[in-house]
Amino acid sequence: MAAPSPTPEPSGRDRREYYRITVTLPIYLQPETETIEGELVKQPVNLSAGGIGLTVNTLFQPDAILSCTLLFPDQVLFKSFVEVLRVDAVAYPLNTYRLHGRFIRMTRDDRERLVRYILQFQREHLAK
């Protein structure tokens, strides 16, 4: 059986139509060419089915492709690739940046799994 093909990349307008959440999750980002994964670090992440925003200490260049690993609360690892759209310097602390990226090369199943997680988080948040 052939591997599922990636869904078309969402446009900027499409990415904004996805529901966004800010949630604290264990995450690790690295250039896609690195083969040894580092340690997952828990931090706030702005997440949607189209992309991700977070604070980083590494100055990644726009258009760089990163490997992204997230650990969902049910202890499921979610892996995808992120294209860096923009990196903004943060005034404090030094050497801190706000990274804005979009998910790329994501299969339909992975995108649906991400949407389900985001909707589950929204339901839990609204129930509080």
Short mmCIF file of C-alpha atoms in Angstrom, two decimals:
data_model
loop_
_atom_site.label_atom_id
_atom_site.label_comp_id
_atom_site.label_asym_id
_atom_site.label_seq_id
_atom_site.Cartn_x
_atom_site.Cartn_y
_atom_site.Cartn_z
CA MET A 1 0.00 0.00 0.00
CA ALA A 2 1.37 3.41 -0.96
CA ALA A 3 2.07 5.99 1.73
CA PRO A 4 -0.60 8.68 2.04
CA SER A 5 0.23 11.72 -0.02
CA PRO A 6 0.59 15.10 1.69
CA THR A 7 -2.38 17.41 1.53
CA PRO A 8 -1.94 20.65 -0.42
CA GLU A 9 -0.27 23.39 1.61
CA PRO A 10 -2.82 25.78 3.09
CA SER A 11 -2.65 29.36 1.87
CA GLY A 12 -2.14 32.24 4.32
CA ARG A 13 -5.87 32.88 4.23
CA ASP A 14 -6.65 29.19 4.89
CA ARG A 15 -4.22 29.07 7.82
CA ARG A 16 -6.06 31.95 9.48
CA GLU A 17 -9.38 30.11 9.11
CA TYR A 18 -8.19 27.24 11.31
CA TYR A 19 -9.05 27.53 14.98
CA ARG A 20 -5.97 28.50 17.02
CA ILE A 21 -5.12 27.62 20.59
CA THR A 22 -2.29 28.50 22.90
CA VAL A 23 -1.33 25.48 24.94
CA THR A 24 1.74 24.37 26.88
CA LEU A 25 3.19 21.22 25.34
CA PRO A 26 6.52 19.42 25.24
CA ILE A 27 8.11 20.34 21.89
CA TYR A 28 11.39 20.03 20.04
CA LEU A 29 12.34 21.89 16.85
CA GLN A 30 15.44 21.21 14.79
CA PRO A 31 16.61 21.66 11.21
CA GLU A 32 15.23 18.82 9.09
CA THR A 33 18.77 17.74 8.20
CA GLU A 34 19.65 16.90 11.83
CA THR A 35 19.12 13.23 12.60
CA ILE A 36 19.60 13.12 16.37
CA GLU A 37 16.60 14.46 18.24
CA GLY A 38 17.06 16.61 21.29
CA GLU A 39 15.04 16.73 24.46
CA LEU A 40 11.40 17.79 24.45
CA VAL A 41 10.91 21.04 26.39
CA LYS A 42 7.52 22.09 27.77
CA GLN A 43 6.54 25.58 26.61
CA PRO A 44 3.58 27.63 25.38
CA VAL A 45 2.79 27.04 21.71
CA ASN A 46 0.25 28.84 19.52
CA LEU A 47 -1.10 26.01 17.42
CA SER A 48 -3.51 25.52 14.54
CA ALA A 49 -3.93 22.92 11.82
CA GLY A 50 -2.09 25.31 9.50
CA GLY A 51 0.88 26.38 11.57
CA ILE A 52 2.65 27.12 14.79
CA GLY A 53 4.04 30.06 16.71
CA LEU A 54 6.42 29.85 19.65
CA THR A 55 9.37 31.45 21.38
CA VAL A 56 12.80 30.01 20.54
CA ASN A 57 16.42 30.71 21.46
CA THR A 58 17.79 29.80 18.03
CA LEU A 59 17.66 32.28 15.17
CA PHE A 60 16.18 30.20 12.35
CA GLN A 61 16.09 31.79 8.92
CA PRO A 62 12.87 32.38 6.97
CA ASP A 63 12.19 29.54 4.50
CA ALA A 64 14.17 27.07 6.67
CA ILE A 65 12.52 23.68 7.02
CA LEU A 66 12.36 22.35 10.56
CA SER A 67 11.39 19.00 12.01
CA CYS A 68 8.81 19.54 14.76
CA THR A 69 7.96 17.01 17.46
CA LEU A 70 5.08 17.64 19.86
CA LEU A 71 3.96 15.43 22.74
CA PHE A 72 0.19 15.54 23.15
CA PRO A 73 -1.34 15.04 26.62
CA ASP A 74 -2.32 11.46 25.77
CA GLN A 75 1.43 10.76 25.38
CA VAL A 76 1.19 10.52 21.59
CA LEU A 77 4.14 11.94 19.66
CA PHE A 78 3.15 14.14 16.73
CA LYS A 79 5.80 14.84 14.12
CA SER A 80 5.63 17.21 11.19
CA PHE A 81 7.72 19.61 9.16
CA VAL A 82 7.48 23.38 9.58
CA GLU A 83 8.51 26.03 7.07
CA VAL A 84 9.73 29.14 8.89
CA LEU A 85 7.70 32.11 7.68
CA ARG A 86 9.04 34.81 9.97
CA VAL A 87 11.26 35.23 13.02
CA ASP A 88 10.92 38.33 15.20
CA ALA A 89 13.39 39.36 17.89
CA VAL A 90 11.94 39.54 21.41
CA ALA A 91 13.23 42.43 23.54
CA TYR A 92 13.74 40.35 26.67
CA PRO A 93 15.45 38.02 27.38
CA LEU A 94 18.34 38.47 24.97
CA ASN A 95 18.75 35.98 22.12
CA THR A 96 15.05 35.12 22.16
CA TYR A 97 12.85 35.09 19.06
CA ARG A 98 9.22 34.56 18.12
CA LEU A 99 9.02 31.98 15.34
CA HIS A 100 6.02 31.84 13.00
CA GLY A 101 5.79 28.77 10.79
CA ARG A 102 3.42 26.72 8.69
CA PHE A 103 3.08 22.98 8.60
CA ILE A 104 4.20 21.41 5.33
CA ARG A 105 4.28 17.88 3.90
CA MET A 106 1.51 16.87 6.29
CA THR A 107 -0.72 13.96 5.35
CA ARG A 108 -4.48 14.35 5.53
CA ASP A 109 -4.55 11.87 8.45
CA ASP A 110 -1.96 13.86 10.41
CA ARG A 111 -3.78 17.14 9.79
CA GLU A 112 -7.07 15.57 10.92
CA ARG A 113 -5.38 14.20 14.04
CA LEU A 114 -4.04 17.68 14.82
CA VAL A 115 -7.50 19.22 14.30
CA ARG A 116 -9.03 16.60 16.63
CA TYR A 117 -6.47 17.44 19.32
CA ILE A 118 -7.14 21.18 18.98
CA LEU A 119 -10.92 20.64 19.19
CA GLN A 120 -10.48 18.38 22.22
CA PHE A 121 -8.41 21.07 23.95
CA GLN A 122 -11.06 23.68 23.11
CA ARG A 123 -13.83 21.49 24.59
CA GLU A 124 -11.83 20.93 27.77
CA HIS A 125 -11.09 24.63 28.07
CA LEU A 126 -14.73 25.63 27.59
CA ALA A 127 -15.89 23.04 30.15
CA LYS A 128 -13.82 24.70 32.90
#
